[in-house]
Amino acid sequence: MNKVETLTTVEFVYQALEQAASYLKRYGREETPARILLQHELGVDYSGLVAAMRDKIEDRQFASYWANIEELIEGVPVQHLTGVEQFYGRTFQVSPAVLIPRPETEELIEETLKLKRELFGAEEVQAADIGTGSGVIGITLKCELPEAEVMATDISEEALFMAERNAEILNVDVHFTKGDMAAPLAGRKWDIILSNPPYIAHHEASGLADTVREFEPHEALFADRNGLAAYETLAGQVPGLISRPGIIGLEIGSSQGAAVTELFQKALPDARVYCKKDINKHDRMVFCILE
Ligand code: GLN
């Protein structure tokens, strides 16, 4: 199928969707983005799209839709085409400068909120998100815990710009600071420290989907020392920064549960350190509880 042929045969919305889905399938791409992009093009949500299926699609709209479908074929993530991703029920702006938020990270938030209630009740807490990227962790925490004071850091100025924009759109007050790892946290104690640092080993790059490897920022994905470098740095830094009671929550790669648990148990001998699986039963988080 080529563009010209498609342009002349598509009259209705449902035909655009069918053509795009089968085109993506033929090239081994996921089909769901065809629907997401069509909603984006028409400016409707899922039910709006269903209602519009038998409407005519304008040539101009179809041409613009199809240009985006061609980008998907090339491996561009759908979130880079729509400019957004959903996280914990909210819409976040994304760009190639930040990691696209993942559903696994929502589970880090979920567990943190549960622990916060257990350890602190409704008390005001000081929380930090190290390597905030698009800002999802810090901003979501502030949205869910308006009584918290939240600082979010990143070494990338472009990422901080995006995170600041997201905080503004979601109308929350998060204090963004540029700096490497926990450096911006120095000089005071924190009740909650969260991070989803880069954790993919360089040798794992070839196993990643091209949509990730070729389009997402490498500084957000990859870490030295078999993917453990960021955890090693944090294990050195956070013992001096965490309050008692306190919570440290880290997202990890599915093969890193034992290594990261051991690293933090050694760094914080009196903490309760445990690894938690995600919904797909993969090791995904390590939490340290200080009482
Ligand atoms: N904190 C951001 C997220 O969880 C970015 C993480 C990263 O870039 N490694 O999506």
PDB file of N, CA and C in Angstrom, residues 78-152:
ATOM      1  N   VAL A  78       4.403   6.673  19.719  1.00  0.00           N
ATOM      2  CA  VAL A  78       3.152   7.415  19.514  1.00  0.00           C
ATOM      3  C   VAL A  78       3.084   8.647  20.421  1.00  0.00           C
ATOM      4  N   GLN A  79       3.703   8.536  21.603  1.00  0.00           N
ATOM      5  CA  GLN A  79       3.680   9.665  22.549  1.00  0.00           C
ATOM      6  C   GLN A  79       4.456  10.873  22.009  1.00  0.00           C
ATOM      7  N   HIS A  80       5.447  10.619  21.138  1.00  0.00           N
ATOM      8  CA  HIS A  80       6.167  11.748  20.543  1.00  0.00           C
ATOM      9  C   HIS A  80       5.311  12.424  19.476  1.00  0.00           C
ATOM     10  N   LEU A  81       4.365  11.694  18.931  1.00  0.00           N
ATOM     11  CA  LEU A  81       3.495  12.259  17.890  1.00  0.00           C
ATOM     12  C   LEU A  81       2.314  13.006  18.508  1.00  0.00           C
ATOM     13  N   THR A  82       1.798  12.474  19.608  1.00  0.00           N
ATOM     14  CA  THR A  82       0.684  13.171  20.274  1.00  0.00           C
ATOM     15  C   THR A  82       1.211  14.207  21.268  1.00  0.00           C
ATOM     16  N   GLY A  83       2.462  13.994  21.734  1.00  0.00           N
ATOM     17  CA  GLY A  83       3.055  14.910  22.709  1.00  0.00           C
ATOM     18  C   GLY A  83       2.623  14.666  24.140  1.00  0.00           C
ATOM     19  N   VAL A  84       1.877  13.595  24.366  1.00  0.00           N
ATOM     20  CA  VAL A  84       1.381  13.339  25.732  1.00  0.00           C
ATOM     21  C   VAL A  84       1.406  11.854  26.099  1.00  0.00           C
ATOM     22  N   GLU A  85       1.389  11.592  27.406  1.00  0.00           N
ATOM     23  CA  GLU A  85       1.157  10.242  27.919  1.00  0.00           C
ATOM     24  C   GLU A  85       0.360  10.376  29.213  1.00  0.00           C
ATOM     25  N   GLN A  86      -0.452   9.362  29.475  1.00  0.00           N
ATOM     26  CA  GLN A  86      -1.248   9.346  30.701  1.00  0.00           C
ATOM     27  C   GLN A  86      -0.420   8.718  31.815  1.00  0.00           C
ATOM     28  N   PHE A  87      -0.545   9.273  33.017  1.00  0.00           N
ATOM     29  CA  PHE A  87       0.137   8.684  34.162  1.00  0.00           C
ATOM     30  C   PHE A  87      -0.714   8.935  35.400  1.00  0.00           C
ATOM     31  N   TYR A  88      -1.075   7.872  36.062  1.00  0.00           N
ATOM     32  CA  TYR A  88      -1.865   7.950  37.292  1.00  0.00           C
ATOM     33  C   TYR A  88      -3.110   8.813  37.088  1.00  0.00           C
ATOM     34  N   GLY A  89      -3.732   8.637  35.917  1.00  0.00           N
ATOM     35  CA  GLY A  89      -4.986   9.336  35.640  1.00  0.00           C
ATOM     36  C   GLY A  89      -4.843  10.781  35.195  1.00  0.00           C
ATOM     37  N   ARG A  90      -3.612  11.208  34.956  1.00  0.00           N
ATOM     38  CA  ARG A  90      -3.419  12.592  34.522  1.00  0.00           C
ATOM     39  C   ARG A  90      -2.638  12.610  33.206  1.00  0.00           C
ATOM     40  N   THR A  91      -2.771  13.710  32.469  1.00  0.00           N
ATOM     41  CA  THR A  91      -2.073  13.830  31.188  1.00  0.00           C
ATOM     42  C   THR A  91      -0.773  14.603  31.384  1.00  0.00           C
ATOM     43  N   PHE A  92       0.332  14.003  30.951  1.00  0.00           N
ATOM     44  CA  PHE A  92       1.647  14.649  31.029  1.00  0.00           C
ATOM     45  C   PHE A  92       2.181  14.914  29.626  1.00  0.00           C
ATOM     46  N   GLN A  93       2.769  16.090  29.459  1.00  0.00           N
ATOM     47  CA  GLN A  93       3.453  16.418  28.207  1.00  0.00           C
ATOM     48  C   GLN A  93       4.777  15.664  28.184  1.00  0.00           C
ATOM     49  N   VAL A  94       5.125  15.136  27.025  1.00  0.00           N
ATOM     50  CA  VAL A  94       6.425  14.473  26.886  1.00  0.00           C
ATOM     51  C   VAL A  94       7.116  14.970  25.623  1.00  0.00           C
ATOM     52  N   SER A  95       8.416  14.737  25.573  1.00  0.00           N
ATOM     53  CA  SER A  95       9.195  15.094  24.387  1.00  0.00           C
ATOM     54  C   SER A  95      10.350  14.107  24.301  1.00  0.00           C
ATOM     55  N   PRO A  96      11.107  14.140  23.206  1.00  0.00           N
ATOM     56  CA  PRO A  96      12.259  13.227  23.118  1.00  0.00           C
ATOM     57  C   PRO A  96      13.308  13.494  24.204  1.00  0.00           C
ATOM     58  N   ALA A  97      13.191  14.579  24.949  1.00  0.00           N
ATOM     59  CA  ALA A  97      14.170  14.889  25.996  1.00  0.00           C
ATOM     60  C   ALA A  97      13.908  14.146  27.298  1.00  0.00           C
ATOM     61  N   VAL A  98      12.744  13.503  27.406  1.00  0.00           N
ATOM     62  CA  VAL A  98      12.416  12.805  28.668  1.00  0.00           C
ATOM     63  C   VAL A  98      11.965  11.370  28.403  1.00  0.00           C
ATOM     64  N   LEU A  99      12.155  10.538  29.418  1.00  0.00           N
ATOM     65  CA  LEU A  99      11.632   9.178  29.334  1.00  0.00           C
ATOM     66  C   LEU A  99      10.105   9.249  29.283  1.00  0.00           C
ATOM     67  N   ILE A 100       9.504   8.432  28.430  1.00  0.00           N
ATOM     68  CA  ILE A 100       8.041   8.358  28.395  1.00  0.00           C
ATOM     69  C   ILE A 100       7.586   7.629  29.663  1.00  0.00           C
ATOM     70  N   PRO A 101       6.693   8.215  30.443  1.00  0.00           N
ATOM     71  CA  PRO A 101       6.257   7.555  31.678  1.00  0.00           C
ATOM     72  C   PRO A 101       5.690   6.162  31.394  1.00  0.00           C
ATOM     73  N   ARG A 102       6.025   5.217  32.291  1.00  0.00           N
ATOM     74  CA  ARG A 102       5.585   3.831  32.134  1.00  0.00           C
ATOM     75  C   ARG A 102       4.584   3.466  33.224  1.00  0.00           C
ATOM     76  N   PRO A 103       3.660   2.543  32.900  1.00  0.00           N
ATOM     77  CA  PRO A 103       2.679   2.123  33.917  1.00  0.00           C
ATOM     78  C   PRO A 103       3.332   1.501  35.148  1.00  0.00           C
ATOM     79  N   GLU A 104       4.498   0.875  34.988  1.00  0.00           N
ATOM     80  CA  GLU A 104       5.190   0.280  36.151  1.00  0.00           C
ATOM     81  C   GLU A 104       5.449   1.334  37.224  1.00  0.00           C
ATOM     82  N   THR A 105       5.756   2.544  36.774  1.00  0.00           N
ATOM     83  CA  THR A 105       6.091   3.617  37.718  1.00  0.00           C
ATOM     84  C   THR A 105       4.869   4.049  38.532  1.00  0.00           C
ATOM     85  N   GLU A 106       3.678   3.806  37.980  1.00  0.00           N
ATOM     86  CA  GLU A 106       2.462   4.101  38.756  1.00  0.00           C
ATOM     87  C   GLU A 106       2.405   3.217  40.006  1.00  0.00           C
ATOM     88  N   GLU A 107       2.987   2.025  39.897  1.00  0.00           N
ATOM     89  CA  GLU A 107       2.981   1.123  41.043  1.00  0.00           C
ATOM     90  C   GLU A 107       3.922   1.609  42.144  1.00  0.00           C
ATOM     91  N   LEU A 108       4.991   2.303  41.747  1.00  0.00           N
ATOM     92  CA  LEU A 108       5.887   2.919  42.729  1.00  0.00           C
ATOM     93  C   LEU A 108       5.129   3.987  43.525  1.00  0.00           C
ATOM     94  N   ILE A 109       4.302   4.741  42.837  1.00  0.00           N
ATOM     95  CA  ILE A 109       3.484   5.779  43.479  1.00  0.00           C
ATOM     96  C   ILE A 109       2.489   5.121  44.448  1.00  0.00           C
ATOM     97  N   GLU A 110       1.805   4.096  43.964  1.00  0.00           N
ATOM     98  CA  GLU A 110       0.788   3.394  44.748  1.00  0.00           C
ATOM     99  C   GLU A 110       1.354   2.919  46.086  1.00  0.00           C
ATOM    100  N   GLU A 111       2.481   2.221  46.020  1.00  0.00           N
ATOM    101  CA  GLU A 111       3.103   1.682  47.238  1.00  0.00           C
ATOM    102  C   GLU A 111       3.591   2.818  48.149  1.00  0.00           C
ATOM    103  N   THR A 112       4.125   3.863  47.550  1.00  0.00           N
ATOM    104  CA  THR A 112       4.604   5.002  48.348  1.00  0.00           C
ATOM    105  C   THR A 112       3.451   5.658  49.104  1.00  0.00           C
ATOM    106  N   LEU A 113       2.301   5.814  48.458  1.00  0.00           N
ATOM    107  CA  LEU A 113       1.147   6.444  49.111  1.00  0.00           C
ATOM    108  C   LEU A 113       0.661   5.591  50.276  1.00  0.00           C
ATOM    109  N   LYS A 114       0.687   4.277  50.079  1.00  0.00           N
ATOM    110  CA  LYS A 114       0.271   3.360  51.145  1.00  0.00           C
ATOM    111  C   LYS A 114       1.227   3.490  52.345  1.00  0.00           C
ATOM    112  N   LEU A 115       2.529   3.484  52.061  1.00  0.00           N
ATOM    113  CA  LEU A 115       3.525   3.587  53.132  1.00  0.00           C
ATOM    114  C   LEU A 115       3.447   4.946  53.825  1.00  0.00           C
ATOM    115  N   LYS A 116       3.178   5.985  53.050  1.00  0.00           N
ATOM    116  CA  LYS A 116       3.087   7.325  53.634  1.00  0.00           C
ATOM    117  C   LYS A 116       1.969   7.358  54.684  1.00  0.00           C
ATOM    118  N   ARG A 117       0.816   6.797  54.340  1.00  0.00           N
ATOM    119  CA  ARG A 117      -0.304   6.770  55.294  1.00  0.00           C
ATOM    120  C   ARG A 117       0.074   5.968  56.536  1.00  0.00           C
ATOM    121  N   GLU A 118       0.761   4.830  56.338  1.00  0.00           N
ATOM    122  CA  GLU A 118       1.139   3.982  57.474  1.00  0.00           C
ATOM    123  C   GLU A 118       2.136   4.663  58.398  1.00  0.00           C
ATOM    124  N   LEU A 119       3.136   5.304  57.816  1.00  0.00           N
ATOM    125  CA  LEU A 119       4.208   5.878  58.637  1.00  0.00           C
ATOM    126  C   LEU A 119       3.925   7.294  59.115  1.00  0.00           C
ATOM    127  N   PHE A 120       3.195   8.048  58.296  1.00  0.00           N
ATOM    128  CA  PHE A 120       3.050   9.474  58.614  1.00  0.00           C
ATOM    129  C   PHE A 120       1.601   9.927  58.798  1.00  0.00           C
ATOM    130  N   GLY A 121       0.637   9.053  58.493  1.00  0.00           N
ATOM    131  CA  GLY A 121      -0.757   9.480  58.564  1.00  0.00           C
ATOM    132  C   GLY A 121      -0.982  10.679  57.666  1.00  0.00           C
ATOM    133  N   ALA A 122      -1.638  11.715  58.207  1.00  0.00           N
ATOM    134  CA  ALA A 122      -1.935  12.911  57.397  1.00  0.00           C
ATOM    135  C   ALA A 122      -0.877  14.000  57.567  1.00  0.00           C
ATOM    136  N   GLU A 123       0.224  13.655  58.270  1.00  0.00           N
ATOM    137  CA  GLU A 123       1.281  14.639  58.540  1.00  0.00           C
ATOM    138  C   GLU A 123       1.876  15.228  57.263  1.00  0.00           C
ATOM    139  N   GLU A 124       2.367  16.446  57.353  1.00  0.00           N
ATOM    140  CA  GLU A 124       3.081  17.046  56.236  1.00  0.00           C
ATOM    141  C   GLU A 124       4.433  16.349  56.103  1.00  0.00           C
ATOM    142  N   VAL A 125       4.839  16.041  54.882  1.00  0.00           N
ATOM    143  CA  VAL A 125       6.145  15.391  54.694  1.00  0.00           C
ATOM    144  C   VAL A 125       6.981  16.170  53.676  1.00  0.00           C
ATOM    145  N   GLN A 126       8.279  15.952  53.766  1.00  0.00           N
ATOM    146  CA  GLN A 126       9.221  16.510  52.795  1.00  0.00           C
ATOM    147  C   GLN A 126       9.619  15.369  51.867  1.00  0.00           C
ATOM    148  N   ALA A 127       9.340  15.518  50.592  1.00  0.00           N
ATOM    149  CA  ALA A 127       9.610  14.430  49.654  1.00  0.00           C
ATOM    150  C   ALA A 127      10.470  14.905  48.491  1.00  0.00           C
ATOM    151  N   ALA A 128      11.291  13.981  47.978  1.00  0.00           N
ATOM    152  CA  ALA A 128      12.138  14.319  46.829  1.00  0.00           C
ATOM    153  C   ALA A 128      12.050  13.240  45.762  1.00  0.00           C
ATOM    154  N   ASP A 129      12.079  13.679  44.514  1.00  0.00           N
ATOM    155  CA  ASP A 129      12.081  12.782  43.356  1.00  0.00           C
ATOM    156  C   ASP A 129      13.386  13.053  42.601  1.00  0.00           C
ATOM    157  N   ILE A 130      14.260  12.058  42.607  1.00  0.00           N
ATOM    158  CA  ILE A 130      15.578  12.234  41.983  1.00  0.00           C
ATOM    159  C   ILE A 130      15.543  11.746  40.530  1.00  0.00           C
ATOM    160  N   GLY A 131      15.883  12.608  39.592  1.00  0.00           N
ATOM    161  CA  GLY A 131      15.835  12.265  38.164  1.00  0.00           C
ATOM    162  C   GLY A 131      14.403  12.272  37.687  1.00  0.00           C
ATOM    163  N   THR A 132      13.782  13.421  37.782  1.00  0.00           N
ATOM    164  CA  THR A 132      12.327  13.507  37.608  1.00  0.00           C
ATOM    165  C   THR A 132      11.862  13.366  36.163  1.00  0.00           C
ATOM    166  N   GLY A 133      12.739  13.619  35.195  1.00  0.00           N
ATOM    167  CA  GLY A 133      12.348  13.473  33.779  1.00  0.00           C
ATOM    168  C   GLY A 133      11.158  14.359  33.451  1.00  0.00           C
ATOM    169  N   SER A 134      10.069  13.750  32.996  1.00  0.00           N
ATOM    170  CA  SER A 134       8.850  14.498  32.679  1.00  0.00           C
ATOM    171  C   SER A 134       8.191  15.055  33.929  1.00  0.00           C
ATOM    172  N   GLY A 135       8.654  14.582  35.092  1.00  0.00           N
ATOM    173  CA  GLY A 135       8.113  15.076  36.358  1.00  0.00           C
ATOM    174  C   GLY A 135       7.065  14.175  36.973  1.00  0.00           C
ATOM    175  N   VAL A 136       6.769  13.048  36.325  1.00  0.00           N
ATOM    176  CA  VAL A 136       5.621  12.241  36.766  1.00  0.00           C
ATOM    177  C   VAL A 136       5.635  11.868  38.245  1.00  0.00           C
ATOM    178  N   ILE A 137       6.775  11.440  38.765  1.00  0.00           N
ATOM    179  CA  ILE A 137       6.777  10.960  40.155  1.00  0.00           C
ATOM    180  C   ILE A 137       6.529  12.122  41.120  1.00  0.00           C
ATOM    181  N   GLY A 138       7.339  13.150  41.027  1.00  0.00           N
ATOM    182  CA  GLY A 138       7.216  14.281  41.951  1.00  0.00           C
ATOM    183  C   GLY A 138       5.868  14.977  41.841  1.00  0.00           C
ATOM    184  N   ILE A 139       5.428  15.194  40.614  1.00  0.00           N
ATOM    185  CA  ILE A 139       4.167  15.915  40.403  1.00  0.00           C
ATOM    186  C   ILE A 139       2.978  15.084  40.889  1.00  0.00           C
ATOM    187  N   THR A 140       2.986  13.782  40.568  1.00  0.00           N
ATOM    188  CA  THR A 140       1.878  12.926  41.012  1.00  0.00           C
ATOM    189  C   THR A 140       1.835  12.871  42.535  1.00  0.00           C
ATOM    190  N   LEU A 141       3.005  12.787  43.149  1.00  0.00           N
ATOM    191  CA  LEU A 141       3.059  12.755  44.604  1.00  0.00           C
ATOM    192  C   LEU A 141       2.425  14.025  45.190  1.00  0.00           C
ATOM    193  N   LYS A 142       2.769  15.149  44.612  1.00  0.00           N
ATOM    194  CA  LYS A 142       2.221  16.421  45.101  1.00  0.00           C
ATOM    195  C   LYS A 142       0.701  16.494  44.861  1.00  0.00           C
ATOM    196  N   CYS A 143       0.253  15.985  43.707  1.00  0.00           N
ATOM    197  CA  CYS A 143      -1.190  15.973  43.422  1.00  0.00           C
ATOM    198  C   CYS A 143      -1.924  15.098  44.433  1.00  0.00           C
ATOM    199  N   GLU A 144      -1.332  13.954  44.775  1.00  0.00           N
ATOM    200  CA  GLU A 144      -1.990  13.004  45.670  1.00  0.00           C
ATOM    201  C   GLU A 144      -1.822  13.379  47.134  1.00  0.00           C
ATOM    202  N   LEU A 145      -0.736  14.076  47.440  1.00  0.00           N
ATOM    203  CA  LEU A 145      -0.455  14.474  48.824  1.00  0.00           C
ATOM    204  C   LEU A 145      -0.243  15.982  48.873  1.00  0.00           C
ATOM    205  N   PRO A 146      -1.336  16.739  48.797  1.00  0.00           N
ATOM    206  CA  PRO A 146      -1.166  18.197  48.761  1.00  0.00           C
ATOM    207  C   PRO A 146      -0.439  18.719  49.997  1.00  0.00           C
ATOM    208  N   GLU A 147      -0.457  17.920  51.081  1.00  0.00           N
ATOM    209  CA  GLU A 147       0.202  18.360  52.312  1.00  0.00           C
ATOM    210  C   GLU A 147       1.721  18.145  52.261  1.00  0.00           C
ATOM    211  N   ALA A 148       2.232  17.556  51.183  1.00  0.00           N
ATOM    212  CA  ALA A 148       3.673  17.313  51.100  1.00  0.00           C
ATOM    213  C   ALA A 148       4.396  18.502  50.481  1.00  0.00           C
ATOM    214  N   GLU A 149       5.657  18.649  50.895  1.00  0.00           N
ATOM    215  CA  GLU A 149       6.524  19.600  50.196  1.00  0.00           C
ATOM    216  C   GLU A 149       7.386  18.751  49.277  1.00  0.00           C
ATOM    217  N   VAL A 150       7.354  19.025  47.999  1.00  0.00           N
ATOM    218  CA  VAL A 150       8.038  18.144  47.041  1.00  0.00           C
ATOM    219  C   VAL A 150       9.125  18.889  46.273  1.00  0.00           C
ATOM    220  N   MET A 151      10.322  18.269  46.262  1.00  0.00           N
ATOM    221  CA  MET A 151      11.395  18.759  45.409  1.00  0.00           C
ATOM    222  C   MET A 151      11.661  17.707  44.335  1.00  0.00           C
ATOM    223  N   ALA A 152      11.892  18.138  43.115  1.00  0.00           N
ATOM    224  CA  ALA A 152      12.199  17.197  42.040  1.00  0.00           C
ATOM    225  C   ALA A 152      13.455  17.679  41.333  1.00  0.00           C
TER     226      ALA A 152
END
